[in-house]
């Protein structure tokens, strides 16, 4: 991949999880280095692509493909897990080991020899991106969309997309300093050796930088990051997040320090200096106070709701109870009426029996008895007539009582 002109790499981007060891820069993703750069470390990554006239000071290890453009120099060995592409006039001071195919150009100097398990083609290789675009265009013209999709997925390594290490054109990367003329950004959980010199610098969280930070514009140090050196900017703003620690001096145009940051050296600011408390802590404090007031009012609201439930509950519950009580009272009234009717019938029957006994005595010829006050009892004929009248009257009463009893007896069945 020839990187002429300004090039597509416009910043120094160190992905998350990058580690700078004693001799190598180790990343999980790809490594892309712009033209005319100097890298004194070795490079270890998935795919490694080096621009033209780049000098690498140690070994190169690529798990995938490796491409060295024209006039590159590698002071060490080159180990490639898949295919290798070497442009013309490339110099390798060590040994070249390729597990796949080797595409090599003219006037390539490999001092300790090379090995390749696949095909070896000696010519000037076509730039990798140009070759892929040619293949994709031909597949699309032929209507082979499925094959084009498979090729695109293979180029992207499926769903396993990782951030690459980007080193812009004309950069100098060494154990002493990382110097670029573009903005620089460092991800999270990185360990870097060397001072960072860039147009602007942004350092993520949980990093450890064994060196200083210097930029023409702003510098931002993320939370829980340790800088073993000074932080300096000419006219920009230096922002130190909560939990960050700077083992040196801080000099800036404007300075913003969050609560919880530690700075062991002196603070110098030509403009404003702000000390800001952490915004999440303020939110938590405010929400806690609001929660406290709400918790105080919640029991009162609960008590009011319980009182309302108690006040409304019995009214709603009395309706079925009152209906049941009315039905029971109606049944009791009906039963009392039936008992009264039965008592009246029994009295009428007793009167009829007395009249019958008196009639029998009159038939037997018994004289009427005189009362103590001298009154005489009626004779037999009179007694018989009275008996018949009483009997008819008693019979009539009995039938009326039975009718009332039958009529009342049906009343209790209504509530049931």
Coordinates of C-alpha atoms in Angstrom, one line a residue:
X1 CA 0.0 0.0 0.0
X2 CA 1.8 3.0 -1.2
X3 CA 1.2 6.1 0.9
X4 CA 2.2 9.0 -1.2
X5 CA 1.2 12.6 -0.7
X6 CA -0.8 13.4 2.5
X7 CA -1.9 9.9 2.9
X8 CA -5.1 8.5 4.4
X9 CA -3.6 8.4 7.9
X10 CA -4.2 11.8 9.5
X11 CA -3.5 11.1 13.2
X12 CA -1.5 9.0 15.6
X13 CA -4.1 6.5 17.0
X14 CA -3.0 4.0 19.6
X15 CA -5.8 1.4 20.1
X16 CA -7.0 0.2 23.5
X17 CA -4.9 -2.6 25.0
X18 CA -1.7 -1.6 23.3
X19 CA 1.5 -2.5 25.2
X20 CA 5.0 -1.2 24.5
X21 CA 7.4 -3.8 25.6
X22 CA 11.2 -3.6 25.7
X23 CA 11.7 -3.9 22.0
X24 CA 8.2 -4.2 20.4
X25 CA 4.9 -2.5 20.1
X26 CA 2.2 -5.1 20.6
X27 CA -1.4 -4.6 19.4
X28 CA -4.3 -7.0 18.9
X29 CA -5.4 -5.4 15.6
X30 CA -3.6 -4.3 12.4
X31 CA -0.6 -2.0 12.1
X32 CA -0.6 0.7 9.5
X33 CA 2.5 2.9 9.1
X34 CA 2.7 5.9 6.8
X35 CA 5.5 6.7 4.4
X36 CA 8.8 8.1 5.4
X37 CA 8.4 7.3 9.0
X38 CA 10.9 5.9 11.5
X39 CA 9.9 3.2 14.0
X40 CA 12.7 2.1 16.3
X41 CA 10.5 -0.6 17.9
X42 CA 9.5 -3.9 16.5
X43 CA 5.9 -4.4 15.4
X44 CA 3.6 -7.2 16.3
X45 CA 0.0 -7.4 15.1
X46 CA -2.5 -9.2 13.0
X47 CA -1.8 -7.6 9.6
X48 CA 1.1 -5.3 9.1
X49 CA 1.3 -2.7 6.3
X50 CA 4.4 -0.5 6.0
X51 CA 4.5 2.5 3.6
X52 CA 7.4 3.5 1.4
X53 CA 10.8 4.5 2.8
X54 CA 9.9 3.4 6.3
X55 CA 12.6 2.3 8.7
X56 CA 11.7 -0.4 11.3
X57 CA 14.3 -0.9 14.0
X58 CA 13.4 -4.4 15.1
X59 CA 11.5 -7.6 14.1
X60 CA 8.1 -7.7 12.4
X61 CA 5.6 -10.4 13.4
X62 CA 2.3 -10.6 11.6
X63 CA -0.3 -13.2 12.3
X64 CA -1.9 -12.5 9.0
X65 CA -0.5 -10.8 5.9
X66 CA 2.5 -8.5 5.8
X67 CA 3.3 -5.8 3.1
X68 CA 6.5 -3.8 2.9
X69 CA 6.4 -1.1 0.3
X70 CA 9.3 0.1 -1.8
X71 CA 12.6 1.2 -0.2
X72 CA 11.6 -0.1 3.2
X73 CA 14.3 -1.2 5.7
X74 CA 13.8 -3.8 8.4
X75 CA 16.6 -4.2 10.9
X76 CA 15.6 -7.7 12.0
X77 CA 13.6 -10.7 11.0
X78 CA 10.2 -10.8 9.3
X79 CA 7.8 -13.5 10.4
X80 CA 4.5 -13.8 8.5
X81 CA 1.6 -16.1 9.3
X82 CA 0.0 -16.0 5.9
X83 CA 1.1 -14.2 2.7
X84 CA 3.9 -11.6 2.3
X85 CA 4.3 -8.8 -0.3
X86 CA 7.7 -7.1 -0.7
X87 CA 8.2 -4.2 -3.0
X88 CA 11.3 -3.5 -5.0
X89 CA 14.5 -2.5 -3.2
X90 CA 13.3 -3.7 0.2
X91 CA 16.1 -4.6 2.7
X92 CA 15.7 -7.1 5.5
X93 CA 18.8 -7.6 7.6
X94 CA 17.5 -10.8 9.2
X95 CA 15.5 -13.8 7.9
X96 CA 12.1 -13.8 6.1
X97 CA 9.8 -16.7 7.1
X98 CA 6.4 -16.9 5.2
X99 CA 3.8 -19.5 5.9
X100 CA 1.8 -18.8 2.8
X101 CA 2.7 -17.3 -0.6
X102 CA 5.5 -14.8 -1.3
X103 CA 5.2 -12.0 -3.8
X104 CA 8.5 -10.3 -4.1
X105 CA 9.8 -7.4 -6.3
X106 CA 13.1 -6.6 -7.9
X107 CA 16.3 -5.8 -6.1
X108 CA 15.1 -7.1 -2.8
X109 CA 18.0 -7.8 -0.3
X110 CA 17.3 -10.5 2.4
X111 CA 20.6 -11.0 4.1
X112 CA 19.9 -14.3 5.9
X113 CA 17.6 -15.9 3.3
X114 CA 13.9 -16.7 3.2
X115 CA 11.5 -19.5 3.3
X116 CA 8.0 -19.8 1.9
X117 CA 5.6 -22.7 2.1
X118 CA 3.4 -21.4 -0.8
X119 CA 4.0 -20.0 -4.2
X120 CA 7.0 -17.7 -4.7
X121 CA 6.5 -15.0 -7.4
X122 CA 9.4 -12.7 -8.2
X123 CA 8.0 -9.5 -9.7
X124 CA 6.8 -6.1 -8.7
X125 CA 3.6 -6.8 -6.8
X126 CA 0.5 -4.8 -7.4
X127 CA -0.5 -2.7 -4.4
X128 CA -2.8 -4.7 -2.2
X129 CA -5.8 -2.3 -2.2
X130 CA -5.6 -1.9 -5.9
X131 CA -5.6 -5.6 -6.4
X132 CA -8.7 -6.0 -4.1
X133 CA -10.6 -3.3 -5.9
X134 CA -9.9 -4.9 -9.2
X135 CA -11.1 -8.3 -8.1
X136 CA -14.3 -6.8 -6.5
X137 CA -15.1 -4.8 -9.7
X138 CA -14.7 -7.8 -11.9
X139 CA -16.9 -9.9 -9.6
X140 CA -19.6 -7.3 -9.6
X141 CA -19.5 -6.9 -13.4
X142 CA -19.9 -10.6 -13.8
X143 CA -22.9 -10.6 -11.4
X144 CA -21.2 -12.7 -8.8
X145 CA -22.6 -10.8 -5.8
X146 CA -22.2 -13.7 -3.4
X147 CA -18.6 -14.1 -4.2
X148 CA -18.1 -10.4 -3.8
X149 CA -19.7 -10.5 -0.4
X150 CA -17.5 -13.4 0.7
X151 CA -14.4 -11.5 -0.4
X152 CA -15.5 -8.4 1.4
X153 CA -16.2 -10.4 4.6
X154 CA -12.7 -12.0 4.3
X155 CA -11.1 -8.6 4.0
X156 CA -13.0 -7.4 7.1
X157 CA -12.2 -10.6 8.9
X158 CA -15.9 -11.2 9.5
X159 CA -17.4 -9.7 12.7
X160 CA -14.0 -9.5 14.5
X161 CA -13.3 -5.8 13.8
X162 CA -10.4 -4.4 15.8
X163 CA -9.0 -0.9 15.9
X164 CA -5.7 -0.6 14.2
X165 CA -2.5 1.2 15.3
X166 CA -2.1 4.2 13.0
X167 CA 1.2 6.0 12.6
X168 CA 1.0 9.0 10.2
X169 CA 3.4 9.9 7.5
X170 CA 6.7 11.3 8.7
X171 CA 6.3 10.1 12.3
X172 CA 9.2 9.3 14.6
X173 CA 8.4 6.5 17.1
X174 CA 11.1 5.5 19.6
X175 CA 11.6 4.7 23.2
X176 CA 12.6 8.3 23.7
X177 CA 9.6 10.0 22.1
X178 CA 6.6 9.6 19.8
X179 CA 6.7 12.7 17.5
X180 CA 4.0 13.4 15.0
X181 CA 2.7 16.6 13.4
X182 CA -1.0 15.5 13.7
X183 CA -3.3 15.0 16.6
X184 CA -2.7 11.9 18.8
X185 CA -5.1 9.8 20.7
X186 CA -4.5 6.9 23.1
X187 CA -7.2 4.4 23.9
X188 CA -7.9 2.7 27.3
X189 CA -5.8 0.2 29.2
X190 CA -2.5 1.0 27.4
X191 CA 1.1 1.0 28.6
X192 CA 3.4 3.3 26.6
X193 CA 7.1 4.1 26.9
X194 CA 8.2 7.5 25.6
X195 CA 7.2 11.1 25.5
X196 CA 4.3 12.1 23.3
X197 CA 4.7 15.2 21.0
X198 CA 1.7 16.0 18.8
X199 CA -0.6 18.8 17.7
X200 CA -3.2 17.8 20.4
X201 CA -3.2 14.8 22.7
X202 CA -6.1 12.8 24.2
X203 CA -5.4 10.0 26.6
X204 CA -8.1 7.6 27.6
X205 CA -8.8 5.8 30.9
X206 CA -6.6 3.4 33.0
X207 CA -3.5 4.1 31.0
X208 CA 0.1 4.4 32.1
X209 CA 2.5 6.6 30.2
X210 CA 6.2 6.6 31.1
X211 CA 6.9 10.0 29.7
X212 CA 5.6 13.5 29.3
X213 CA 2.9 15.0 27.2
X214 CA 3.5 18.1 25.1
X215 CA 1.1 19.6 22.5
X216 CA 0.5 22.9 20.7
X217 CA -3.2 22.7 21.4
X218 CA -5.3 21.0 24.1
X219 CA -4.3 18.0 26.3
X220 CA -6.8 15.7 28.0
X221 CA -5.9 13.1 30.6
X222 CA -8.6 10.5 31.3
X223 CA -9.7 9.0 34.5
X224 CA -7.4 6.6 36.4
X225 CA -4.5 7.4 34.1
X226 CA -1.0 7.9 35.4
X227 CA 1.5 10.2 33.6
X228 CA 5.1 9.8 34.7
X229 CA 6.2 13.2 33.5
X230 CA 5.1 16.8 32.8
X231 CA 2.0 17.9 30.9
X232 CA 2.6 21.0 28.8
X233 CA 0.7 22.9 26.1
X234 CA 1.5 26.3 24.5
X235 CA -1.9 28.0 24.3
X236 CA -4.4 25.2 24.7
X237 CA -6.4 23.8 27.6
X238 CA -5.2 21.0 29.8
X239 CA -8.0 18.9 31.3
X240 CA -7.3 16.4 34.1
X241 CA -10.1 14.1 34.8
X242 CA -11.1 12.6 38.2
X243 CA -8.8 9.9 39.4
X244 CA -5.9 10.8 37.1
X245 CA -2.4 11.3 38.5
X246 CA 0.4 13.4 37.0
X247 CA 3.9 12.9 38.5
X248 CA 5.2 16.2 37.3
X249 CA 4.3 19.8 36.5
X250 CA 1.3 21.1 34.5
X251 CA 1.6 24.2 32.4
X252 CA -1.2 25.4 30.1
X253 CA -3.1 28.4 28.8
X254 CA -6.2 27.3 30.6
X255 CA -6.3 24.6 33.3
X256 CA -9.3 22.4 34.2
X257 CA -8.8 20.0 37.1
X258 CA -11.6 17.7 38.3
X259 CA -12.2 16.6 41.8
X260 CA -10.2 13.5 42.7
X261 CA -7.2 14.2 40.4
X262 CA -3.7 14.2 41.8
X263 CA -0.9 16.4 40.6
X264 CA 2.4 16.1 42.4
X265 CA 4.1 19.1 40.7
X266 CA 3.2 22.7 40.3
X267 CA 0.3 24.2 38.4
X268 CA 0.8 27.1 35.9
X269 CA -1.9 28.6 33.8
X270 CA -1.7 31.9 31.8
X271 CA -5.5 32.0 31.5
X272 CA -8.3 30.6 33.7
X273 CA -7.9 27.8 36.3
X274 CA -10.9 25.8 37.2
X275 CA -11.4 23.2 39.9
X276 CA -14.6 21.2 39.1
X277 CA -16.3 18.7 41.2
X278 CA -17.3 15.4 39.6
X279 CA -20.6 15.8 37.8
X280 CA -21.8 12.2 38.7
X281 CA -21.2 12.9 42.4
X282 CA -23.3 16.0 42.2
X283 CA -26.1 14.0 40.4
X284 CA -25.9 11.3 43.0
X285 CA -26.0 13.8 45.9
X286 CA -28.9 15.6 44.3
X287 CA -30.8 12.5 43.6
X288 CA -30.1 11.2 47.1
X289 CA -31.6 14.4 48.6
X290 CA -34.6 14.1 46.4
X291 CA -34.9 10.4 47.3
X292 CA -34.7 11.3 51.0
X293 CA -37.6 13.8 50.7
X294 CA -39.6 11.3 48.7
X295 CA -38.9 8.6 51.2
X296 CA -40.1 10.9 54.0
X297 CA -43.3 11.6 52.1
X298 CA -43.9 8.0 51.0
X299 CA -45.0 6.7 54.4
X300 CA -47.5 9.6 54.7
X301 CA -48.9 8.8 51.3
X302 CA -49.1 5.1 52.2
X303 CA -51.0 5.9 55.4
X304 CA -53.4 8.2 53.5
X305 CA -54.0 5.4 50.9
X306 CA -54.6 2.9 53.7
X307 CA -57.1 5.2 55.4
X308 CA -58.9 5.8 52.1
X309 CA -58.9 2.0 51.5
X310 CA -60.4 1.4 55.0
X311 CA -63.0 4.2 54.5
X312 CA -64.0 3.1 51.1
X313 CA -63.6 -0.7 51.7
X314 CA -66.4 -1.1 54.3
X315 CA -68.9 0.9 52.2
X316 CA -68.3 -1.3 49.3
X317 CA -68.4 -4.4 51.5
X318 CA -71.6 -3.3 53.3
X319 CA -73.7 -3.6 50.2
X320 CA -73.7 -7.4 49.9
X321 CA -73.9 -7.7 53.7
X322 CA -76.9 -5.4 53.9
X323 CA -78.6 -7.3 51.1
X324 CA -78.0 -10.6 53.0
X325 CA -79.3 -9.1 56.2
X326 CA -82.5 -7.8 54.5
X327 CA -83.1 -11.3 53.0
X328 CA -82.6 -12.9 56.4
X329 CA -85.0 -10.4 58.1
X330 CA -87.6 -11.1 55.5
X331 CA -87.2 -14.8 56.1
X332 CA -87.6 -14.3 59.8
X333 CA -90.7 -12.2 59.4
X334 CA -92.2 -14.8 57.2
X335 CA -91.5 -17.5 59.7
X336 CA -93.0 -15.5 62.5
X337 CA -96.2 -14.9 60.5
X338 CA -96.3 -18.7 59.8
X339 CA -96.0 -19.4 63.5
X340 CA -98.8 -16.9 64.4
X341 CA -101.0 -18.6 61.8
X342 CA -100.3 -22.0 63.3
X343 CA -101.1 -20.8 66.8
X344 CA -104.4 -19.4 65.7
X345 CA -105.3 -22.7 64.0
X346 CA -104.4 -24.6 67.2
X347 CA -106.7 -22.3 69.3
X348 CA -109.6 -22.8 66.8
X349 CA -109.2 -26.6 67.0
X350 CA -109.1 -26.5 70.9
X351 CA -112.4 -24.4 70.9
X352 CA -114.0 -26.9 68.5
X353 CA -113.1 -29.8 70.8
X354 CA -114.6 -28.1 73.8
X355 CA -117.8 -27.5 71.8
X356 CA -118.0 -31.1 70.8
X357 CA -117.6 -32.3 74.4
X358 CA -120.4 -30.0 75.6
X359 CA -122.7 -31.3 72.9
X360 CA -122.0 -34.9 73.9
X361 CA -122.9 -34.1 77.5
X362 CA -126.2 -32.5 76.4
X363 CA -127.2 -35.6 74.4
X364 CA -126.7 -37.8 77.5
X365 CA -129.5 -35.8 79.3
X366 CA -127.4 -34.2 81.9
X367 CA -129.2 -31.2 83.4
X368 CA -127.5 -28.0 83.1
X369 CA -125.4 -27.1 86.1
X370 CA -125.9 -24.0 88.0
X371 CA -122.9 -21.7 88.6
X372 CA -122.0 -20.5 92.1
X373 CA -123.5 -17.1 91.3
X374 CA -126.9 -18.7 90.5
X375 CA -126.7 -18.6 86.7
X376 CA -127.9 -21.6 84.8
X377 CA -126.1 -23.3 81.9
X378 CA -128.0 -23.5 78.6
X379 CA -130.0 -26.5 77.7
X380 CA -129.1 -29.3 75.3
X381 CA -130.8 -27.8 72.3
X382 CA -129.2 -24.5 72.9
X383 CA -125.8 -26.2 73.6
X384 CA -126.1 -28.2 70.4
X385 CA -126.8 -25.1 68.3
X386 CA -123.9 -23.4 70.0
X387 CA -121.8 -26.4 69.4
X388 CA -122.7 -26.5 65.7
X389 CA -122.0 -22.8 65.4
X390 CA -118.7 -23.1 67.2
X391 CA -117.8 -26.1 65.2
X392 CA -118.5 -24.4 61.9
X393 CA -116.7 -21.3 63.2
X394 CA -113.7 -23.4 64.3
X395 CA -113.7 -25.2 61.0
X396 CA -113.8 -22.0 59.2
X397 CA -111.0 -20.6 61.3
X398 CA -109.0 -23.7 60.7
X399 CA -109.2 -23.5 56.9
X400 CA -108.3 -19.8 57.0
X401 CA -105.3 -20.6 59.1
X402 CA -104.2 -23.3 56.8
X403 CA -104.6 -21.1 53.8
X404 CA -102.6 -18.3 55.5
X405 CA -100.0 -21.0 56.5
X406 CA -99.7 -22.2 53.0
X407 CA -99.5 -18.7 51.7
X408 CA -96.9 -17.6 54.3
X409 CA -94.9 -20.8 53.9
X410 CA -94.0 -19.9 50.3
X411 CA -92.5 -16.5 51.4
X412 CA -89.2 -17.8 52.9
X413 CA -88.4 -19.5 49.6
X414 CA -88.0 -16.1 47.8
X415 CA -84.7 -15.1 49.5
X416 CA -83.3 -18.6 48.9

